[in-house]
Amino acid sequence: MAIFEIERLSFSYGGSRILWDIDLQIEPGAIVCLMGRNGVGKSTLLKNAVGLLEPSNGTVRIDGTPVNGRPPSWRARKGLAYVPQGREIFPHLTVEENLLLPLFAMKSRRSAAEALDEAMDIFPALRSLLRRKGGLLSGGQQQQLAIARALVTQPRILLLDEPTEGIQPSIVQEIGHTLQALKRRMSLAILLVEQCVPFARRVADSFVLMQKGRVVSRGPISGLTDELVSEYLNV
């Protein structure tokens, strides 16, 4: 059964239709890769999913319950976590402060020590960086921090927007291994926006292809053929 669903979602901005009747489901322990060229509406769809934007039509559900109209903080308490494109860490806070901020924001009962230990277990490289300001980290370190920060809330659904963008290959590989481990260990449902085809083929279970705000193809990741890549992804 799907833990996260988007049903016939449409979104308009300034009188222009951006998304058209999008359907998408994610089951626990699955990674779905949302793909398409720049400007097709992938990030807009994620923002509708987390409550930063409100759809014109359609429904977003968590555990079968509609969440339309609920703010991002409410959805986060229901187990939805979001890592936006560009990471958006707090550059003037330390790595430790960045990691602990969601606990305070959500009034979590988890101890700081427990949350930090879990984050270090997921990305051990952050352990030596706890006192460093977020703005002084490399792009790859910032991405690891952004993912770890989302995970300290112990989500059941994780939305990731372009996690490999501008990241060195070694950390891209580590992020891929981490996502696969998380889905197995936590039965985490992951919606991944990604344009790097080799990365998607390596980590995802299925794909959804978008063009001009519509879903044009979907299926198991083995069905992401070179013909589809040429038609809908190559520039």
JSON list of N, CA and C in Angstrom, two decimals, residues 29 122 137-138 157-158 232:
[
{"chain": "A", "resi": 29, "resn": "GLY", "atom": "N", "xyz": [9.84, 1.67, 1.55]},
{"chain": "A", "resi": 29, "resn": "GLY", "atom": "CA", "xyz": [10.99, 0.91, 1.08]},
{"chain": "A", "resi": 29, "resn": "GLY", "atom": "C", "xyz": [11.20, 0.99, -0.42]},
{"chain": "A", "resi": 122, "resn": "ILE", "atom": "N", "xyz": [24.84, 7.86, 9.69]},
{"chain": "A", "resi": 122, "resn": "ILE", "atom": "CA", "xyz": [24.43, 7.93, 8.28]},
{"chain": "A", "resi": 122, "resn": "ILE", "atom": "C", "xyz": [25.55, 8.54, 7.44]},
{"chain": "A", "resi": 137, "resn": "LEU", "atom": "N", "xyz": [31.48, 24.57, 4.32]},
{"chain": "A", "resi": 137, "resn": "LEU", "atom": "CA", "xyz": [31.56, 23.21, 3.81]},
{"chain": "A", "resi": 137, "resn": "LEU", "atom": "C", "xyz": [31.59, 23.19, 2.30]},
{"chain": "A", "resi": 138, "resn": "SER", "atom": "N", "xyz": [32.13, 22.12, 1.75]},
{"chain": "A", "resi": 138, "resn": "SER", "atom": "CA", "xyz": [32.08, 21.93, 0.30]},
{"chain": "A", "resi": 138, "resn": "SER", "atom": "C", "xyz": [30.64, 21.62, -0.10]},
{"chain": "A", "resi": 157, "resn": "ILE", "atom": "N", "xyz": [8.83, 9.38, 4.84]},
{"chain": "A", "resi": 157, "resn": "ILE", "atom": "CA", "xyz": [8.82, 9.77, 3.43]},
{"chain": "A", "resi": 157, "resn": "ILE", "atom": "C", "xyz": [9.87, 10.86, 3.25]},
{"chain": "A", "resi": 158, "resn": "LEU", "atom": "N", "xyz": [10.75, 10.69, 2.27]},
{"chain": "A", "resi": 158, "resn": "LEU", "atom": "CA", "xyz": [11.81, 11.66, 2.03]},
{"chain": "A", "resi": 158, "resn": "LEU", "atom": "C", "xyz": [11.74, 12.13, 0.58]},
{"chain": "A", "resi": 232, "resn": "TYR", "atom": "N", "xyz": [13.36, 12.53, -23.84]},
{"chain": "A", "resi": 232, "resn": "TYR", "atom": "CA", "xyz": [12.84, 13.38, -22.76]},
{"chain": "A", "resi": 232, "resn": "TYR", "atom": "C", "xyz": [13.89, 13.96, -21.81]}
]
